[in-house]
Short mmCIF file of C-alpha atoms in Angstrom, two decimals:
data_model
loop_
_atom_site.label_atom_id
_atom_site.label_comp_id
_atom_site.label_asym_id
_atom_site.label_seq_id
_atom_site.Cartn_x
_atom_site.Cartn_y
_atom_site.Cartn_z
CA MET A 26 93.24 112.03 136.83
CA HIS A 27 93.18 114.94 134.40
CA CYS A 28 96.29 116.38 132.73
CA THR A 29 95.64 119.63 130.86
CA ARG A 30 97.46 122.79 129.82
CA LYS A 31 96.23 126.34 129.25
CA LEU A 32 96.88 128.07 125.94
CA THR A 33 95.09 131.21 127.14
CA ASP A 34 92.66 131.96 129.97
CA ALA A 35 89.79 130.66 127.85
CA VAL A 36 91.47 127.94 125.79
CA HIS A 37 92.69 124.64 127.19
CA TRP A 38 94.62 121.73 125.71
CA VAL A 39 92.78 118.52 126.63
CA GLY A 40 94.70 116.00 124.51
CA GLY A 41 97.25 113.37 125.41
CA SER A 42 100.11 111.24 124.16
CA ASP A 43 100.52 107.59 123.25
CA ARG A 44 104.00 106.18 123.87
CA ARG A 45 102.96 102.55 123.34
CA LEU A 46 102.10 102.81 119.65
CA ALA A 47 104.95 101.49 117.51
CA LEU A 48 103.68 102.40 114.03
CA PHE A 49 101.67 105.50 113.12
CA GLU A 50 98.95 104.46 110.65
CA ASN A 51 100.45 100.99 111.19
CA LEU A 52 103.16 102.12 108.79
CA PHE A 53 105.56 104.77 110.13
CA PRO A 54 107.84 104.01 113.11
CA ILE A 55 107.34 106.42 116.01
CA PRO A 56 109.95 105.52 118.63
CA ARG A 57 109.09 108.71 120.54
CA GLY A 58 105.34 108.09 120.41
CA VAL A 59 102.76 110.57 119.18
CA ALA A 60 100.58 113.32 120.64
CA TYR A 61 96.86 113.71 119.93
CA ASN A 62 95.79 117.30 120.48
CA SER A 63 92.32 118.56 121.28
CA TYR A 64 91.35 122.05 122.42
CA LEU A 65 88.46 123.24 124.58
CA LEU A 66 87.21 126.86 124.49
CA LEU A 67 85.18 128.27 127.39
CA ASP A 68 82.92 131.27 126.81
CA ASP A 69 79.19 131.88 127.02
CA LYS A 70 79.13 128.73 124.91
CA THR A 71 81.72 125.95 125.02
CA ALA A 72 83.39 124.40 121.99
CA LEU A 73 85.74 121.46 121.62
CA ILE A 74 88.07 121.39 118.61
CA ASP A 75 88.41 117.75 117.45
CA THR A 76 88.74 114.67 119.63
CA VAL A 77 91.53 112.10 119.90
CA ASP A 78 92.44 108.50 119.10
CA SER A 79 90.64 105.73 120.97
CA SER A 80 93.94 104.71 122.60
CA ILE A 81 93.78 107.70 124.96
CA SER A 82 89.99 108.08 125.32
CA ARG A 83 90.02 107.76 129.10
CA GLN A 84 92.60 110.51 129.57
CA PHE A 85 90.84 112.72 127.04
CA LEU A 86 87.40 112.41 128.66
CA GLU A 87 88.83 113.10 132.11
CA ASN A 88 90.50 116.21 130.71
CA VAL A 89 87.33 117.47 129.02
CA LEU A 90 85.14 116.91 132.07
CA HIS A 91 87.66 118.58 134.35
CA VAL A 92 87.89 121.74 132.24
CA LEU A 93 84.12 121.93 131.75
CA ASP A 94 83.68 121.61 135.54
CA GLY A 95 80.02 120.72 135.28
CA ARG A 96 79.19 122.90 132.29
CA PRO A 97 77.61 121.38 129.18
CA LEU A 98 79.56 121.00 125.95
CA ASP A 99 77.73 123.02 123.31
CA TYR A 100 79.76 122.42 120.15
CA LEU A 101 82.22 119.87 118.80
CA VAL A 102 84.12 121.20 115.78
CA VAL A 103 85.37 118.40 113.52
CA ASN A 104 88.18 119.78 111.39
CA HIS A 105 89.37 116.37 110.25
CA MET A 106 87.65 112.99 110.12
CA GLU A 107 90.66 110.69 110.31
CA PRO A 108 89.97 108.17 113.10
CA ASP A 109 92.86 109.32 115.29
CA HIS A 110 90.99 112.62 115.69
CA CYS A 111 87.34 111.59 115.72
CA ALA A 112 87.17 108.37 117.73
CA ASN A 113 85.26 109.95 120.62
CA ILE A 114 82.40 111.66 118.80
CA GLU A 115 79.75 109.15 119.83
CA GLU A 116 80.91 109.14 123.46
CA LEU A 117 80.54 112.92 123.58
CA LEU A 118 77.09 112.82 121.96
CA LEU A 119 75.95 110.36 124.62
CA ARG A 120 77.35 112.43 127.48
CA PHE A 121 76.07 115.80 126.25
CA PRO A 122 72.48 115.57 124.92
CA SER A 123 72.45 119.15 123.57
CA LEU A 124 75.84 118.89 121.82
CA LYS A 125 75.96 119.89 118.17
CA ILE A 126 78.66 118.71 115.79
CA VAL A 127 80.10 121.44 113.57
CA GLY A 128 81.43 120.33 110.20
CA ASN A 129 81.11 120.86 106.47
CA SER A 130 79.18 119.02 103.78
CA LYS A 131 81.97 116.45 103.41
CA THR A 132 82.35 115.85 107.15
CA PHE A 133 79.04 114.19 107.88
CA PRO A 134 79.08 111.52 105.15
CA LEU A 135 82.45 110.40 106.55
CA ILE A 136 81.02 110.24 110.08
CA ARG A 137 78.28 107.97 108.77
CA GLN A 138 80.84 105.84 106.91
CA PHE A 139 82.95 105.29 110.01
CA TYR A 140 80.25 105.08 112.67
CA ASP A 141 76.62 104.15 113.27
CA MET A 142 75.21 107.02 115.31
CA GLU A 143 72.07 109.13 115.19
CA LEU A 144 72.90 112.62 113.92
CA ASP A 145 69.43 114.05 113.25
CA GLY A 146 69.17 117.43 114.93
CA ARG A 147 72.76 117.18 116.17
CA ILE A 148 74.70 118.79 113.31
CA LEU A 149 75.59 122.30 112.22
CA THR A 150 76.87 122.50 108.64
CA VAL A 151 79.20 125.40 107.89
CA THR A 152 80.48 126.79 104.61
CA GLU A 153 83.61 128.73 103.72
CA SER A 154 84.25 131.71 106.07
CA ASP A 155 81.14 131.06 108.18
CA ALA A 156 81.40 132.33 111.75
CA LEU A 157 80.24 130.78 115.01
CA SER A 158 80.02 133.09 118.02
CA LEU A 159 80.70 131.64 121.45
CA GLY A 160 80.38 135.02 123.21
CA ARG A 161 83.63 136.99 123.31
CA HIS A 162 85.23 134.42 121.04
CA THR A 163 84.31 133.82 117.41
CA LEU A 164 85.25 130.79 115.36
CA ARG A 165 85.60 131.19 111.60
CA PHE A 166 86.04 128.24 109.27
CA TYR A 167 88.39 127.96 106.29
CA PHE A 168 88.27 124.95 104.00
CA THR A 169 91.63 123.37 103.17
CA PRO A 170 90.70 120.27 101.18
CA MET A 171 93.35 117.61 100.57
CA VAL A 172 95.56 118.84 103.38
CA HIS A 173 95.42 115.92 103.50
CA TRP A 174 91.84 114.58 103.28
CA PRO A 175 89.01 116.07 101.18
CA GLU A 176 86.88 117.22 104.15
CA VAL A 177 89.65 119.06 106.03
CA MET A 178 89.00 122.54 107.29
CA MET A 179 90.81 124.82 109.71
CA THR A 180 89.21 126.86 112.47
CA PHE A 181 90.40 130.37 113.33
CA GLU A 182 89.51 131.95 116.66
CA GLU A 183 89.45 135.65 115.85
CA SER A 184 89.76 137.39 119.23
CA GLU A 185 92.98 135.62 120.26
CA GLY A 186 94.36 134.77 116.80
CA LEU A 187 94.46 130.99 117.28
CA LEU A 188 94.56 128.81 114.18
CA PHE A 189 93.41 125.24 114.79
CA SER A 190 95.16 123.72 111.79
CA ALA A 191 94.05 120.06 111.69
CA ASP A 192 96.94 117.84 110.54
CA ALA A 193 98.93 120.73 109.06
CA PHE A 194 101.99 121.93 111.00
CA GLY A 195 102.07 118.71 113.03
CA SER A 196 104.85 116.36 114.05
CA PHE A 197 105.49 112.85 115.25
CA GLY A 198 106.55 112.60 118.90
CA ALA A 199 104.82 112.52 122.30
CA LEU A 200 104.70 115.67 124.40
CA ASP A 201 106.98 115.30 127.42
CA GLY A 202 105.08 117.63 129.76
CA PHE A 203 105.57 120.64 127.51
CA LEU A 204 102.97 121.96 125.06
CA PHE A 205 104.61 124.84 123.22
CA SER A 206 107.42 124.62 120.68
CA ASP A 207 109.37 127.34 122.52
CA GLU A 208 109.55 125.12 125.61
CA VAL A 209 111.97 122.78 123.81
CA ASP A 210 114.89 123.01 121.41
CA PHE A 211 112.70 122.38 118.39
CA GLU A 212 115.45 122.65 115.79
CA ARG A 213 117.59 120.08 117.58
CA ASP A 214 115.00 117.67 118.95
CA TRP A 215 111.86 118.01 116.84
CA LEU A 216 112.56 119.31 113.33
CA ALA A 217 113.50 115.89 111.94
CA ASP A 218 110.22 114.38 113.16
CA ALA A 219 108.23 117.37 111.86
CA ARG A 220 109.89 117.00 108.46
CA ARG A 221 109.30 113.24 108.41
CA TYR A 222 105.68 113.82 109.36
CA TYR A 223 105.17 116.37 106.60
CA GLY A 224 106.97 114.44 103.88
CA ASN A 225 105.16 111.16 104.48
CA ILE A 226 101.71 112.30 105.61
CA VAL A 227 101.12 115.56 103.73
CA GLY A 228 103.94 115.61 101.17
CA LYS A 229 101.91 114.45 98.17
CA TYR A 230 99.62 117.47 98.47
CA GLY A 231 102.05 120.35 97.97
CA PRO A 232 99.76 122.40 95.68
CA GLN A 233 96.91 122.10 98.18
CA VAL A 234 99.20 123.16 101.03
CA GLN A 235 100.33 126.15 98.96
CA ALA A 236 96.69 127.10 98.37
CA ALA A 237 95.99 126.84 102.10
CA LEU A 238 99.00 129.01 102.96
CA LYS A 239 97.79 131.64 100.52
CA LYS A 240 94.24 131.54 101.90
CA LEU A 241 95.45 131.90 105.49
CA SER A 242 98.06 134.59 104.78
CA GLY A 243 95.63 137.42 105.46
CA LEU A 244 94.81 136.25 108.97
CA HIS A 245 96.49 137.76 112.03
CA ILE A 246 97.67 134.44 113.46
CA ARG A 247 99.22 134.56 116.93
CA ALA A 248 99.45 130.80 117.49
CA ILE A 249 99.11 127.63 115.42
CA CYS A 250 97.48 124.67 117.15
CA PRO A 251 97.94 121.40 115.21
CA LEU A 252 96.44 118.01 115.97
CA HIS A 253 99.86 116.40 116.52
CA GLY A 254 102.98 117.81 118.14
CA PRO A 255 103.73 121.16 119.79
CA VAL A 256 101.63 124.33 119.65
CA TRP A 257 103.34 127.29 117.98
CA ARG A 258 103.03 130.61 119.82
CA SER A 259 106.41 131.95 118.63
CA GLY A 260 108.68 131.35 115.66
CA LEU A 261 105.74 131.21 113.26
CA SER A 262 107.70 132.72 110.39
CA GLY A 263 110.26 129.91 110.56
CA LEU A 264 107.55 127.26 110.59
CA LEU A 265 105.75 128.84 107.64
CA ASP A 266 109.04 129.08 105.75
CA LYS A 267 109.60 125.34 106.18
CA TYR A 268 106.11 124.64 104.88
CA ALA A 269 106.66 126.96 101.93
CA HIS A 270 109.82 125.01 101.00
CA TRP A 271 108.34 121.57 101.54
CA SER A 272 105.03 122.27 99.80
CA GLY A 273 106.81 123.96 96.90
CA TYR A 274 109.10 120.92 96.59
CA ARG A 275 112.05 123.26 97.01
CA PRO A 276 115.02 121.75 98.85
CA GLU A 277 115.32 122.90 102.40
CA GLU A 278 119.14 122.78 102.18
CA ARG A 279 121.79 122.59 99.49
CA ALA A 280 123.09 119.29 100.72
CA VAL A 281 123.91 115.77 99.52
CA ALA A 282 122.11 112.63 100.68
CA ILE A 283 123.43 109.29 99.43
CA PHE A 284 121.10 106.30 99.44
CA TYR A 285 122.56 102.87 98.77
CA GLY A 286 121.70 99.21 98.77
CA SER A 287 124.47 96.64 99.01
CA MET A 288 124.29 92.86 99.28
CA TYR A 289 127.96 92.04 99.87
CA GLY A 290 129.54 95.42 100.60
CA ASP A 291 130.92 96.41 97.19
CA THR A 292 128.31 99.06 96.38
CA GLU A 293 128.64 100.31 99.94
CA ASN A 294 132.40 100.63 99.44
CA ALA A 295 131.88 102.89 96.43
CA VAL A 296 129.48 105.04 98.44
CA ARG A 297 131.98 105.38 101.30
CA ILE A 298 134.67 106.52 98.86
CA LEU A 299 132.33 109.06 97.25
CA ALA A 300 131.15 110.43 100.61
CA ALA A 301 134.74 110.79 101.84
CA ALA A 302 135.77 112.58 98.63
CA LEU A 303 132.85 115.01 98.93
CA ALA A 304 133.66 115.71 102.57
CA GLN A 305 137.35 116.21 101.79
CA ALA A 306 136.37 118.72 99.12
CA GLY A 307 134.49 120.75 101.73
CA THR A 308 130.92 119.54 101.29
CA PRO A 309 129.31 119.82 104.74
CA ASN A 310 127.00 117.28 106.35
CA VAL A 311 126.96 114.61 103.67
CA ALA A 312 124.31 112.09 104.76
CA VAL A 313 124.61 108.38 103.89
CA TYR A 314 121.79 105.85 104.28
CA ASP A 315 121.58 102.11 103.81
CA VAL A 316 118.11 101.66 102.32
CA SER A 317 117.93 98.12 103.71
CA GLY A 318 118.36 99.27 107.30
CA VAL A 319 116.67 102.68 107.51
CA HIS A 320 112.91 102.99 107.32
CA VAL A 321 111.72 104.52 104.07
CA SER A 322 109.86 107.29 105.94
CA THR A 323 113.22 108.61 107.20
CA LEU A 324 114.65 108.45 103.69
CA ILE A 325 111.67 110.42 102.37
CA ALA A 326 112.27 113.11 104.99
CA GLU A 327 115.86 113.46 103.77
CA VAL A 328 114.68 113.68 100.17
CA PHE A 329 112.54 116.67 101.19
CA ARG A 330 115.53 118.22 102.98
CA CYS A 331 118.35 117.83 100.46
CA SER A 332 118.93 119.34 97.03
CA HIS A 333 121.24 116.60 95.70
CA LEU A 334 120.42 112.91 95.87
CA VAL A 335 122.69 109.99 94.99
CA PHE A 336 121.14 106.56 94.42
CA ALA A 337 123.47 103.54 94.42
CA SER A 338 121.89 100.17 93.70
CA PRO A 339 122.97 96.67 92.77
CA THR A 340 121.12 94.97 89.95
CA TYR A 341 118.57 92.54 91.34
CA ASN A 342 116.58 90.15 89.15
CA GLY A 343 117.44 92.33 86.18
CA GLY A 344 116.20 95.49 87.86
CA VAL A 345 116.52 97.75 90.88
CA TYR A 346 117.31 96.43 94.37
CA PRO A 347 113.90 96.12 96.13
CA PRO A 348 114.46 98.58 99.05
CA MET A 349 115.75 101.16 96.56
CA LEU A 350 112.75 100.50 94.36
CA GLU A 351 110.48 101.19 97.35
CA LEU A 352 112.19 104.52 98.03
CA LEU A 353 111.88 105.68 94.42
CA HIS A 354 108.28 104.47 94.25
CA ASP A 355 107.41 106.46 97.39
CA MET A 356 109.15 109.55 96.03
CA LYS A 357 107.01 109.40 92.91
CA ALA A 358 103.85 108.70 94.91
CA LEU A 359 104.57 111.74 97.10
CA ASN A 360 105.00 113.99 94.05
CA LEU A 361 108.68 114.70 94.81
CA GLN A 362 110.28 116.99 92.24
CA ASN A 363 112.91 119.65 91.62
CA ARG A 364 116.03 117.78 92.70
CA THR A 365 119.45 116.96 91.24
CA ALA A 366 120.17 113.23 91.15
CA ALA A 367 123.15 110.98 90.48
CA LEU A 368 123.23 107.23 89.86
CA ILE A 369 125.60 104.41 90.71
CA GLU A 370 124.80 100.88 89.55
CA ASN A 371 126.41 97.54 90.22
CA GLY A 372 126.02 94.27 88.35
CA SER A 373 128.27 91.25 87.97
CA TRP A 374 127.24 90.21 84.46
CA SER A 375 124.51 92.60 83.26
CA PRO A 376 124.26 95.91 85.16
CA ALA A 377 120.71 97.23 84.74
CA SER A 378 119.73 99.09 87.90
CA ALA A 379 120.67 102.54 86.57
CA LYS A 380 118.22 102.20 83.70
CA GLY A 381 115.43 101.30 86.13
CA MET A 382 116.29 104.14 88.53
CA ALA A 383 116.54 106.65 85.70
CA SER A 384 113.14 105.57 84.41
CA LEU A 385 111.53 106.11 87.81
CA LEU A 386 113.23 109.48 88.26
CA GLY A 387 112.14 110.44 84.76
CA GLY A 388 108.54 110.11 85.89
CA MET A 389 109.08 112.90 88.43
CA LYS A 390 108.98 116.59 87.54
CA GLN A 391 112.10 118.72 87.18
CA MET A 392 114.59 116.02 88.13
CA ARG A 393 118.05 116.77 86.76
CA LEU A 394 120.31 113.74 86.25
CA LEU A 395 124.06 114.29 86.53
CA GLU A 396 126.67 112.56 84.40
CA PRO A 397 128.39 110.21 84.44
CA VAL A 398 126.32 107.27 85.57
CA VAL A 399 128.80 105.09 87.45
CA THR A 400 128.77 101.41 86.49
CA ILE A 401 130.51 98.91 88.75
CA ARG A 402 130.98 95.30 87.77
CA SER A 403 131.08 93.35 91.03
CA SER A 404 133.60 95.59 92.80
CA LEU A 405 135.20 98.97 92.27
CA LYS A 406 138.20 98.95 89.91
CA GLU A 407 140.35 101.69 88.39
CA ASP A 408 137.96 102.37 85.50
CA SER A 409 134.87 102.63 87.71
CA LEU A 410 136.86 104.62 90.28
CA GLY A 411 137.56 107.13 87.52
CA GLN A 412 133.82 107.36 86.82
CA LEU A 413 133.18 107.86 90.53
CA ASN A 414 135.69 110.71 90.68
CA ARG A 415 134.08 112.40 87.69
CA LEU A 416 130.68 112.06 89.35
CA LYS A 417 132.11 113.64 92.50
CA ASP A 418 133.30 116.59 90.39
CA SER A 419 129.84 116.90 88.80
CA LEU A 420 128.24 116.98 92.22
CA LEU A 421 130.64 119.62 93.50
CA ALA A 422 130.09 121.80 90.44
CA SER A 423 126.32 121.47 90.73
CA LEU A 424 126.36 122.36 94.43
CA GLU A 425 128.23 125.57 93.59
CA GLU A 426 125.60 126.66 91.06
CA LYS A 427 123.12 129.30 92.15
CA SER A 428 119.85 127.76 93.27
#
């Protein structure tokens, strides 16, 4: 049985959600599932914007056929060729003999790489700013390469101001009956997943996101329709502000996140003392994470949120504790920059983790390292407690500086 929602009289959401999938891209935990969005426009001609993952093909096809109500499907616009958005192309070609696939010069080689299907006479190749008239509605195409694949484009419907934004502006999380962001408390219930989605999926490509934002700034956008998560018909300025911060690698908040690894509790003890001292001094919302117990994708989201980052690691095999090493490696891989960092190391006979962490941070742009580096030998003593207190003072002074 179909399950659809109307965006406007002519535009229908025909996607669905998967609550069974445990790992997005077999990598990122999604305890709340994920939505796969697809949009169907009805006019003199009909056009479908992207398809969905194979896991919800049955629901998707029932939705499409219900909305078409016996009409043919004239166009399938492929904004993004990642398999969770293109798994139903061949099924649609078989069902609709006159269907044409709309894509750019980089779209069709990817289709041929993923699938074995006959495309002769079935494709319409568009270039930057090309228009496709459906009748009263006109689709115009804007290329946004590396947000976050090279073939990505966005489709703008001009008469109603709808931006079909591919993977940009998306979020983890299944849709619980609602479709629009203003039908939920987004700040409370969805922002963390949207931030985690951006940081881990799109975060590496900040300059490309900035270029896309600039290109799209002249459009009169009334709603943003991503391929994952809620549709935005209100609060667009707030959403765009988040993307401007994240893609510019500017901290979303002047806040402290402390990341620690601890084998026997001594490094953790130092972190607890530091967090309590910061809170007592009036620092709001200090966040503390055990890197061994929190998935790295959540840690990356906090790195995008916070201006000040503390890394506390025991020495392990003469280097950095492995879960901490993974976090720092991912930060570098995602092009993270423009943060203030502080280091705490522990080592019973030869502390060396600070050197390794500093080296990794040094490979990132505009990373300021506070003094002192705290060195603990096995457990916190009066001398290392003094270092910890001086580091707390450095953090407080840095937080008070103008950003």
